Amino acid sequence: MDVIIESLPQYWDGFLRTLFLAVVSGIIALVAGTLLAAARVSPVAALRGFSMAYVEVVRNTPLTIAFFFAAIVLPRLGVTFEQFEVAAIIALSAYTAAFIAEAVRSGVNSVPVGQAEAARSIGMTFGQVLSLIILPQALRTVIPPLINILIALVKNSSVAGAFFVLELFGYGKQLANDHGDAVMWVLVGVAFFYLLITVPLGYIAHQVERKVAIAR
Amino acid sequence: MTSVLYDVPGPKARRISLIGSVIGVLVIGALLALALVTLAQQGIFEARRWAIFGQADVWSLIFDGIGATLGAAAIAAVIAFPLGLLLCLMRISEVAWIRVPTRIVLEFFRGMPVVLMMLFVLLVFATSPFIAVVAGLVLYNAAIFAEIIRAGIQSLPKGQREAGLAIGLTSFQSRLSVELPQAIRRMLPSLVAQLVVLLKDTSLGYIVAYGELLRAVQVMADFLGPQFLFPVFFVAAAIYIAINLAVSRLAIWIERHGSKKAAGGVAKAPTAGVSTVIK
C-alpha cells in the first residue's frame, strides 16, 4: 500500500495526462464524428461514400495498429512531432470519431420522419434541416451512447502508455519496474485512478438514459 | 435512394451534387497522390523493399502472427462466453449476497482498460504473455457479455418469466430454459459485434510482448532493418483489417437473418446493451 502513497505525485501527473488526452481527443472526435455523420446523410454522393468508407475501415482497425501507425510509422515517413502526445491524440481522435459518427447517425435515424418533413415543407434547405432541426434532437437522444464512447476513450487512452506517453498506464509500467516487490499495489493504484474517471461517467450515462427514457 | 432530409434533387441540384462529388473525389485523390508522392520520395515503392514478400520466412512469420492473434481470440471467446452467462445469472439473482458483489465485480472490470488487466496478470502472476492476453480478454469480455445478456433478459416481456413461474418452474429454471434462450437470440448481433471487439483487442497483446501480428511486424522490422517497417506494417494492417471486416460482415448478416427467424422479431437492443459493445 505504501508504494501508492509514495508515488502519489506520479499517479497524479499520469491522471492529469490521461484526462488531457481524453478531453482533447474527445472534443476533436465529437466534432469530426458529427461532421462525418452529417456527410453520411448528405445529398452529395462522394461525401456519403467517403464517410461510409472511413467509418467502416476505422471501426475494424485495432487501436494498437492506429497507435503503431501514428507513433512509429508516421515519424519514419517524415511526419515528426515534438511530443508523442500529438501522435496519441491523432490516433485516439481518428479512432473515436468513427464510433461517434455511427452513434450520431443512429440518433439522426431515431428522429421522427415528420420533423424533417415539417422543416422541409416550410422551405428549409438540407443544411438548415440538419443543423436546426435534426441534429439538436438527435444529439439529445444519443447522449448516453456518446458518454459510453467517451468512457471507452478514457480506457483506450491507456494504449498511449505503451507508445512513449507517460499517462496513467505509462507510469504504471514504470512504477511496476521500479517497485518489483509491490507490483500488485502499483497496478491496483492505477486501476483506482481509471475507475475514478470511468465509474462516475458511467453513472451519469445511466442517469441521463433514465431521464431520456421517461421523456419519450 | 430518397431521404426525408432533402427533396429529391432536380436537374440543377443533381448538377451541383455531381460537381460536388467530382470535386470531392478530386480532393481525396489529390491527398492520396500527395501521400503516395511523399512515400515514393522516401523510396517506399522501390522493388527491393517489397521483394521481402517473396521470402517464405516473412510469410511464415506473418502467418504465425495471425495464428497467435486468432488463437488467443478464439480461446478467450470460448472461455468468456460461458463465464459471462454465469456472471449474468449471478447479476440478476434474487439473492442479494450474490447479486450485489457480482454487480461490483462487473462494474470494476468494465471500468478498466483491458491492457491494464493483461499487464496485471502478466506481472502479478508472472505468467506467459499468452496467458496474460487470454486472461485479460476473458475478464473484460465476460463482464461485457454478462451485461449484454442481462440487457436482453430485461428487454423480454414480463410475461415470459411470469409464465415460467406459473407453470411451476423455479426462478433459476425459468431463467435457464425460458428467458436465457430468448435473450441470447435477441442479443446475437450485439454478442457477435463484441466478438469483433475481442478480436481487435487481441492486438493489445503487442504491449505485453505477446507474439501476435503486430509484434511480428516489429520483430521483422528490427531484424530486416527499419526501411522494411512500412511494407511489413502495411501488409499486416491490411490482413488484420480484412479479418475484422469479414467478422463484422458476419455480424450484420446474422442481424438481418436473425430478425426474420426470432419469434416476435429481434427487439431493438436497449441503449445500455448496445453502448457497452462500443469499444
Coordinates of C-alpha atoms in Angstrom, one line a residue:
Chain A
M1 CA 0.0 0.0 0.0
D2 CA 2.8 2.4 0.9
V3 CA 4.0 2.4 -2.6
I4 CA 0.8 4.1 -3.8
I5 CA 1.1 6.9 -1.2
E6 CA 4.8 7.3 -2.0
S7 CA 4.2 7.6 -5.7
L8 CA 1.2 9.9 -5.5
P9 CA 2.9 12.7 -7.5
Q10 CA 3.5 10.3 -10.4
Y11 CA -0.1 9.0 -10.2
W12 CA -1.4 12.5 -10.2
D13 CA 0.7 13.5 -13.1
G14 CA -0.4 10.5 -15.1
F15 CA -4.0 11.0 -14.1
L16 CA -3.9 14.6 -15.4
R17 CA -2.3 13.5 -18.6
T18 CA -4.9 10.7 -19.1
L19 CA -7.6 13.4 -18.6
F20 CA -5.8 15.7 -21.0
L21 CA -5.6 13.1 -23.7
A22 CA -9.2 12.0 -23.2
V23 CA -10.6 15.6 -23.2
V24 CA -8.6 16.9 -26.2
S25 CA -9.2 13.7 -28.3
G26 CA -12.8 13.6 -27.1
I27 CA -13.5 17.2 -28.4
I28 CA -11.8 16.6 -31.7
A29 CA -13.6 13.3 -32.1
L30 CA -17.0 14.8 -31.3
V31 CA -16.7 17.5 -33.9
A32 CA -15.2 15.2 -36.5
G33 CA -17.7 12.4 -35.8
T34 CA -20.7 14.8 -36.1
L35 CA -19.3 16.1 -39.4
L36 CA -18.8 12.5 -40.6
A37 CA -22.4 11.7 -39.6
A38 CA -23.7 14.8 -41.5
A39 CA -21.7 13.7 -44.5
R40 CA -23.2 10.3 -44.3
V41 CA -26.8 11.6 -44.7
S42 CA -25.9 14.4 -47.2
P43 CA -27.2 14.6 -50.7
V44 CA -23.6 14.6 -52.2
A45 CA -22.7 11.0 -53.1
A46 CA -18.9 11.5 -52.7
L47 CA -19.3 12.7 -49.1
R48 CA -21.6 9.8 -48.3
G49 CA -19.1 7.3 -49.8
F50 CA -16.2 8.8 -48.0
S51 CA -17.9 8.8 -44.6
M52 CA -19.1 5.3 -45.1
A53 CA -15.7 4.0 -46.1
Y54 CA -13.9 5.9 -43.3
V55 CA -16.3 4.6 -40.6
E56 CA -16.2 1.0 -41.9
V57 CA -12.4 0.8 -42.1
V58 CA -11.6 2.6 -38.9
R59 CA -14.1 0.7 -36.8
N60 CA -12.5 -2.5 -37.9
T61 CA -8.9 -1.3 -37.2
P62 CA -7.4 -2.4 -33.9
L63 CA -6.5 0.7 -31.9
T64 CA -3.0 -0.6 -31.4
I65 CA -2.5 -0.6 -35.2
A66 CA -3.7 3.0 -35.3
F67 CA -1.2 3.9 -32.5
F68 CA 1.6 2.0 -34.1
F69 CA 0.9 3.9 -37.3
A70 CA 0.8 7.3 -35.7
A71 CA 3.7 6.9 -33.3
I72 CA 6.1 4.6 -35.1
V73 CA 5.3 4.6 -38.9
L74 CA 4.4 8.3 -39.4
P75 CA 7.8 9.6 -38.0
R76 CA 9.6 7.2 -40.3
L77 CA 7.7 8.8 -43.2
G78 CA 8.8 12.3 -42.3
V79 CA 5.9 13.4 -40.2
T80 CA 7.6 14.2 -36.9
F81 CA 6.2 15.6 -33.7
E82 CA 7.7 17.4 -30.8
Q83 CA 5.9 15.2 -28.3
F84 CA 4.3 11.8 -28.6
E85 CA 1.1 13.2 -27.1
V86 CA 0.4 14.5 -30.6
A87 CA 0.6 11.1 -32.1
A88 CA -1.6 9.7 -29.3
I89 CA -4.2 12.4 -29.9
I90 CA -4.2 11.8 -33.6
A91 CA -4.7 8.0 -33.1
L92 CA -7.3 8.4 -30.4
S93 CA -9.4 11.1 -32.1
A94 CA -9.3 9.4 -35.6
Y95 CA -10.4 6.1 -34.0
T96 CA -13.1 7.5 -31.7
A97 CA -14.6 9.8 -34.5
A98 CA -15.7 6.7 -36.4
F99 CA -17.7 5.4 -33.4
I100 CA -19.2 8.8 -32.7
A101 CA -20.3 9.1 -36.3
E102 CA -22.1 5.8 -36.0
A103 CA -23.8 6.9 -32.8
V104 CA -24.9 10.2 -34.2
R105 CA -26.2 8.6 -37.3
S106 CA -28.3 6.2 -35.3
G107 CA -29.6 9.3 -33.5
V108 CA -30.5 11.0 -36.8
N109 CA -32.4 7.9 -37.8
S110 CA -34.3 7.9 -34.5
V111 CA -35.7 11.4 -35.0
P112 CA -39.3 11.1 -36.3
V113 CA -39.7 11.5 -40.0
G114 CA -42.4 14.2 -39.5
Q115 CA -39.7 16.5 -38.1
A116 CA -37.7 16.6 -41.3
E117 CA -40.8 16.7 -43.4
A118 CA -42.2 19.7 -41.5
A119 CA -38.8 21.5 -41.7
R120 CA -38.6 20.9 -45.5
S121 CA -42.2 21.9 -46.0
I122 CA -41.6 25.4 -44.6
G123 CA -38.7 25.7 -47.1
M124 CA -35.6 24.9 -45.2
T125 CA -32.5 23.7 -47.1
F126 CA -30.7 20.5 -46.2
G127 CA -28.1 22.4 -44.1
Q128 CA -30.9 24.1 -42.2
V129 CA -32.9 20.9 -41.7
L130 CA -29.9 19.1 -40.3
S131 CA -28.3 21.9 -38.1
L132 CA -31.5 23.4 -36.8
I133 CA -34.0 20.6 -36.6
I134 CA -32.5 17.1 -36.8
L135 CA -29.1 17.3 -35.1
P136 CA -30.2 19.1 -31.9
Q137 CA -32.8 16.3 -31.3
A138 CA -30.5 13.5 -32.5
L139 CA -27.7 14.6 -30.2
R140 CA -30.0 14.7 -27.2
T141 CA -31.1 11.1 -27.7
V142 CA -27.5 9.8 -28.2
I143 CA -26.0 11.4 -25.1
P144 CA -25.9 8.1 -23.2
P145 CA -24.1 6.1 -26.0
L146 CA -21.9 9.1 -26.6
I147 CA -20.9 9.1 -22.9
N148 CA -20.2 5.4 -23.2
I149 CA -17.9 6.1 -26.2
L150 CA -16.1 8.7 -24.1
I151 CA -15.7 6.1 -21.3
A152 CA -14.2 3.7 -23.9
L153 CA -11.9 6.6 -25.0
V154 CA -10.6 7.1 -21.5
K155 CA -9.8 3.4 -21.3
N156 CA -8.4 3.4 -24.8
S157 CA -6.0 6.2 -23.9
S158 CA -4.1 3.6 -21.8
V159 CA -2.7 2.3 -25.1
A160 CA -0.8 5.6 -25.4
G161 CA 1.2 4.5 -22.3
A162 CA 2.8 1.8 -24.5
F163 CA 3.7 4.3 -27.1
F164 CA 6.0 6.6 -25.2
V165 CA 3.4 8.8 -23.4
L166 CA 3.6 8.9 -19.7
E167 CA 0.0 8.8 -18.7
L168 CA -1.6 6.5 -16.1
F169 CA -0.7 3.3 -17.8
G170 CA 2.7 4.5 -18.8
Y171 CA 3.5 5.5 -15.2
G172 CA 2.0 2.2 -14.1
K173 CA 4.5 0.2 -16.2
Q174 CA 7.4 2.4 -15.0
L175 CA 6.4 2.2 -11.3
A176 CA 6.0 -1.6 -11.7
N177 CA 9.5 -1.8 -12.9
D178 CA 10.9 0.3 -10.1
H179 CA 8.9 -1.5 -7.3
G180 CA 9.3 -5.1 -8.3
D181 CA 8.2 -6.2 -4.8
A182 CA 4.9 -4.3 -4.8
V183 CA 3.7 -4.7 -8.4
M184 CA 0.2 -5.6 -7.3
W185 CA -0.3 -2.5 -5.3
V186 CA 1.2 -0.3 -8.0
L187 CA -1.3 -1.6 -10.6
V188 CA -4.3 -1.5 -8.1
G189 CA -3.4 2.2 -7.7
V190 CA -3.5 2.7 -11.5
A191 CA -6.9 0.8 -11.7
F192 CA -8.3 3.1 -8.9
F193 CA -7.4 6.2 -10.9
Y194 CA -9.1 4.8 -14.0
L195 CA -12.2 3.9 -12.1
L196 CA -12.2 7.4 -10.7
I197 CA -13.0 8.6 -14.2
T198 CA -15.0 5.8 -15.7
V199 CA -17.4 4.9 -12.9
P200 CA -18.8 8.5 -12.4
L201 CA -19.1 8.8 -16.2
G202 CA -21.0 5.5 -16.3
Y203 CA -23.3 6.7 -13.5
I204 CA -24.0 9.9 -15.5
A205 CA -24.8 7.9 -18.6
H206 CA -27.1 5.7 -16.6
Q207 CA -29.0 8.7 -15.1
V208 CA -29.3 10.5 -18.5
E209 CA -30.6 7.3 -20.0
R210 CA -33.3 7.0 -17.4
K211 CA -34.3 10.6 -17.9
V212 CA -34.5 10.2 -21.7
A213 CA -36.5 7.0 -21.3
I214 CA -39.1 8.9 -19.3
A215 CA -39.1 11.9 -21.6
R216 CA -40.0 9.7 -24.6
Chain B
M1 CA -32.3 6.4 -52.7
T2 CA -34.5 9.1 -51.3
S3 CA -34.1 10.7 -47.9
V4 CA -36.5 12.6 -45.8
L5 CA -33.8 15.1 -45.1
Y6 CA -33.8 16.7 -48.5
D7 CA -36.0 16.9 -51.6
V8 CA -35.5 14.5 -54.5
P9 CA -32.9 16.5 -56.3
G10 CA -34.0 18.2 -59.5
P11 CA -31.7 18.7 -62.5
K12 CA -30.0 21.8 -61.0
A13 CA -29.4 20.2 -57.6
R14 CA -28.2 17.0 -59.3
R15 CA -25.7 19.0 -61.3
I16 CA -24.4 20.8 -58.2
S17 CA -24.2 17.4 -56.4
L18 CA -22.3 15.9 -59.3
I19 CA -19.9 18.8 -59.4
G20 CA -19.5 18.5 -55.6
S21 CA -18.9 14.8 -55.9
V22 CA -16.3 15.3 -58.7
I23 CA -14.5 18.0 -56.6
G24 CA -14.7 15.7 -53.5
V25 CA -13.2 12.8 -55.4
L26 CA -10.5 15.1 -56.9
V27 CA -9.6 16.4 -53.4
I28 CA -9.4 12.9 -51.9
G29 CA -7.5 11.8 -55.0
A30 CA -5.1 14.7 -54.7
L31 CA -4.5 13.9 -51.0
L32 CA -3.8 10.3 -51.8
A33 CA -1.5 11.3 -54.6
L34 CA 0.3 13.6 -52.3
A35 CA 0.7 10.8 -49.7
L36 CA 1.9 8.4 -52.5
V37 CA 4.4 11.0 -53.8
T38 CA 5.7 11.6 -50.3
L39 CA 6.1 7.8 -49.8
A40 CA 7.7 7.5 -53.2
Q41 CA 10.3 10.1 -52.2
Q42 CA 11.1 8.1 -49.2
G43 CA 11.8 5.2 -51.6
I44 CA 8.9 3.2 -50.2
F45 CA 8.0 1.8 -53.6
E46 CA 11.4 0.5 -54.6
A47 CA 11.1 -3.0 -55.6
R48 CA 13.7 -4.3 -53.2
R49 CA 11.6 -3.1 -50.2
W50 CA 8.7 -5.3 -51.3
A51 CA 10.9 -8.1 -52.5
I52 CA 10.9 -9.5 -48.9
F53 CA 7.4 -10.7 -49.6
G54 CA 8.9 -13.2 -51.9
Q55 CA 10.6 -14.9 -49.0
A56 CA 8.9 -17.8 -47.3
D57 CA 10.3 -16.7 -43.9
V58 CA 8.5 -13.4 -44.0
W59 CA 5.2 -15.1 -44.7
S60 CA 5.7 -17.8 -42.1
L61 CA 6.3 -15.0 -39.5
I62 CA 3.2 -13.2 -40.7
F63 CA 1.1 -16.4 -40.5
D64 CA 2.5 -17.2 -37.1
G65 CA 1.4 -13.8 -36.0
I66 CA -2.1 -14.3 -37.5
G67 CA -2.3 -17.7 -35.8
A68 CA -1.3 -16.3 -32.5
T69 CA -3.9 -13.5 -32.9
L70 CA -6.8 -15.8 -33.9
G71 CA -5.8 -18.4 -31.3
A72 CA -5.8 -16.0 -28.4
A73 CA -9.1 -14.5 -29.6
A74 CA -10.7 -17.9 -30.1
I75 CA -9.7 -19.3 -26.7
A76 CA -10.7 -16.1 -24.9
A77 CA -14.1 -16.1 -26.6
V78 CA -14.7 -19.8 -25.7
I79 CA -13.9 -19.2 -22.1
A80 CA -15.5 -15.7 -21.8
F81 CA -18.9 -16.6 -23.1
P82 CA -19.9 -19.3 -20.5
L83 CA -18.3 -17.1 -17.8
G84 CA -20.4 -14.2 -19.0
L85 CA -23.5 -16.3 -18.8
L86 CA -22.7 -17.3 -15.3
L87 CA -22.0 -13.8 -14.2
C88 CA -25.2 -12.6 -15.8
L89 CA -27.2 -15.2 -13.9
M90 CA -25.5 -14.1 -10.7
R91 CA -26.0 -10.4 -11.5
I92 CA -29.8 -10.9 -11.8
S93 CA -30.0 -13.4 -9.0
E94 CA -32.8 -12.8 -6.4
V95 CA -30.3 -13.5 -3.6
A96 CA -28.8 -10.1 -2.6
W97 CA -25.5 -11.5 -1.3
I98 CA -24.9 -13.0 -4.8
R99 CA -26.3 -10.1 -6.8
V100 CA -24.5 -7.2 -5.1
P101 CA -20.9 -8.4 -5.1
T102 CA -21.3 -9.6 -8.7
R103 CA -22.5 -6.1 -9.7
I104 CA -19.5 -4.5 -8.1
V105 CA -17.1 -7.0 -9.8
L106 CA -18.8 -6.3 -13.2
E107 CA -18.5 -2.6 -12.7
F108 CA -14.9 -3.0 -11.8
F109 CA -13.9 -5.0 -14.8
R110 CA -16.0 -2.9 -17.2
G111 CA -14.4 0.3 -16.0
M112 CA -10.8 -0.8 -16.5
P113 CA -8.6 -0.8 -19.6
V114 CA -8.1 -4.3 -21.0
V115 CA -4.4 -3.7 -21.4
L116 CA -4.1 -2.9 -17.6
M117 CA -5.7 -6.3 -16.8
M118 CA -3.2 -8.0 -19.1
L119 CA -0.3 -6.3 -17.5
F120 CA -1.6 -7.1 -14.1
V121 CA -1.9 -10.8 -14.9
L122 CA 1.5 -10.8 -16.6
L123 CA 3.4 -9.2 -13.7
V124 CA 1.5 -10.2 -10.6
F125 CA 1.0 -13.9 -11.5
A126 CA 4.3 -14.0 -13.5
T127 CA 2.6 -15.9 -16.4
S128 CA 3.5 -16.2 -20.0
P129 CA 2.3 -13.4 -22.2
F130 CA -0.2 -15.7 -23.9
I131 CA -2.0 -16.5 -20.6
A132 CA -1.9 -12.8 -19.7
V133 CA -3.6 -11.8 -23.0
V134 CA -6.2 -14.5 -22.7
A135 CA -6.9 -13.8 -19.1
G136 CA -7.2 -10.0 -19.7
L137 CA -9.6 -10.6 -22.7
V138 CA -11.6 -13.2 -20.7
L139 CA -12.2 -11.0 -17.6
Y140 CA -13.2 -7.9 -19.6
N141 CA -15.3 -9.6 -22.2
A142 CA -17.1 -11.9 -19.7
A143 CA -18.2 -8.8 -17.9
I144 CA -19.4 -7.2 -21.2
F145 CA -21.2 -10.4 -22.3
A146 CA -22.9 -10.6 -18.9
E147 CA -24.2 -7.0 -19.4
I148 CA -25.3 -7.7 -22.9
I149 CA -27.3 -10.8 -21.9
R150 CA -28.7 -9.0 -19.0
A151 CA -30.0 -6.2 -21.3
G152 CA -31.5 -9.0 -23.4
I153 CA -33.3 -10.6 -20.5
Q154 CA -34.6 -7.2 -19.3
S155 CA -35.9 -6.4 -22.8
L156 CA -38.2 -9.6 -22.7
P157 CA -41.8 -9.1 -22.0
K158 CA -42.5 -9.6 -18.3
G159 CA -45.0 -12.4 -19.1
Q160 CA -42.2 -14.7 -20.1
R161 CA -40.9 -15.0 -16.6
E162 CA -44.3 -15.0 -15.0
A163 CA -45.5 -17.8 -17.3
G164 CA -42.4 -19.8 -16.4
L165 CA -43.0 -19.3 -12.7
A166 CA -46.7 -20.0 -13.2
I167 CA -46.1 -23.5 -14.6
G168 CA -44.1 -24.4 -11.6
L169 CA -40.5 -23.7 -12.7
T170 CA -38.2 -22.4 -10.1
S171 CA -36.7 -19.0 -10.6
F172 CA -33.5 -20.5 -11.8
Q173 CA -35.2 -23.0 -14.1
S174 CA -37.2 -20.1 -15.6
R175 CA -34.1 -18.1 -16.3
L176 CA -32.3 -21.0 -17.8
S177 CA -35.0 -22.6 -20.0
V178 CA -37.3 -19.7 -20.8
E179 CA -35.5 -16.4 -20.6
L180 CA -31.9 -17.1 -21.5
P181 CA -32.5 -18.7 -24.9
Q182 CA -34.7 -15.8 -26.0
A183 CA -32.3 -13.2 -24.6
I184 CA -29.3 -14.7 -26.3
R185 CA -31.1 -14.9 -29.6
R186 CA -32.2 -11.3 -29.3
M187 CA -28.7 -10.1 -28.4
L188 CA -26.9 -12.2 -31.0
P189 CA -26.0 -9.2 -33.1
S190 CA -24.5 -7.4 -30.1
L191 CA -22.7 -10.6 -29.0
V192 CA -21.1 -11.0 -32.4
A193 CA -20.2 -7.3 -32.5
Q194 CA -18.5 -7.8 -29.2
L195 CA -16.6 -10.7 -30.7
V196 CA -15.2 -8.3 -33.2
V197 CA -14.1 -6.1 -30.3
L198 CA -12.4 -9.0 -28.7
L199 CA -10.6 -9.9 -31.9
K200 CA -9.4 -6.3 -32.2
D201 CA -8.3 -6.2 -28.6
T202 CA -6.0 -9.1 -29.2
S203 CA -3.7 -6.6 -30.8
L204 CA -3.2 -5.2 -27.3
G205 CA -1.1 -8.3 -26.8
Y206 CA 1.6 -6.3 -28.6
I207 CA 2.0 -4.2 -25.4
V208 CA 2.6 -7.2 -23.1
A209 CA 5.0 -8.7 -25.6
Y210 CA 2.7 -11.5 -26.9
G211 CA 3.9 -12.6 -30.3
E212 CA 0.8 -11.6 -32.3
L213 CA 0.7 -10.0 -35.7
L214 CA 1.8 -6.5 -34.8
R215 CA 4.7 -7.9 -32.7
A216 CA 5.7 -10.0 -35.7
V217 CA 5.8 -6.8 -37.7
Q218 CA 8.1 -5.2 -35.1
V219 CA 10.3 -8.2 -35.0
M220 CA 10.7 -8.2 -38.7
A221 CA 11.4 -4.5 -38.9
D222 CA 14.0 -4.9 -36.2
F223 CA 15.6 -7.8 -37.9
L224 CA 15.4 -6.8 -41.5
G225 CA 16.0 -3.1 -41.0
P226 CA 13.8 0.0 -40.5
Q227 CA 13.4 0.6 -44.2
F228 CA 11.2 -2.5 -44.3
L229 CA 8.9 -1.3 -41.5
F230 CA 6.4 0.4 -43.8
P231 CA 5.9 -2.5 -46.2
V232 CA 5.5 -5.1 -43.5
F233 CA 3.3 -2.9 -41.4
F234 CA 1.1 -2.1 -44.4
V235 CA 0.6 -5.8 -45.3
A236 CA 0.0 -6.8 -41.7
A237 CA -2.5 -4.0 -41.1
A238 CA -4.3 -4.9 -44.3
I239 CA -4.6 -8.5 -43.2
Y240 CA -5.8 -7.5 -39.7
I241 CA -8.5 -5.1 -41.0
A242 CA -9.6 -7.7 -43.6
I243 CA -10.2 -10.3 -40.9
N244 CA -12.1 -7.8 -38.8
L245 CA -14.2 -6.7 -41.7
A246 CA -15.1 -10.3 -42.5
V247 CA -16.3 -10.9 -38.9
S248 CA -18.2 -7.6 -38.9
R249 CA -20.0 -8.6 -42.1
L250 CA -20.9 -11.8 -40.5
A251 CA -22.4 -9.9 -37.6
I252 CA -24.5 -7.8 -40.0
W253 CA -25.6 -10.9 -41.8
I254 CA -26.7 -12.6 -38.6
E255 CA -28.6 -9.4 -37.7
R256 CA -30.5 -9.5 -40.9
H257 CA -31.3 -13.2 -40.9
G258 CA -31.9 -13.5 -37.2
S259 CA -34.6 -10.8 -37.3
K260 CA -36.6 -13.0 -39.6
K261 CA -36.4 -16.1 -37.5
A262 CA -36.6 -14.9 -33.9
A263 CA -40.2 -15.1 -32.6
G264 CA -41.6 -11.6 -32.5
G265 CA -38.5 -10.2 -34.2
V266 CA -35.3 -9.1 -32.7
A267 CA -36.0 -6.3 -30.2
K268 CA -34.2 -3.1 -30.7
A269 CA -31.4 -3.5 -28.2
P270 CA -31.7 -1.2 -25.2
T271 CA -29.1 1.5 -25.3
A272 CA -27.3 0.1 -22.3
G273 CA -26.6 -3.1 -24.1
V274 CA -25.5 -1.6 -27.4
S275 CA -23.4 1.1 -25.9
T276 CA -21.4 -1.3 -23.8
V277 CA -20.4 -3.0 -27.1
I278 CA -18.8 0.1 -28.4
K279 CA -15.1 0.0 -27.8

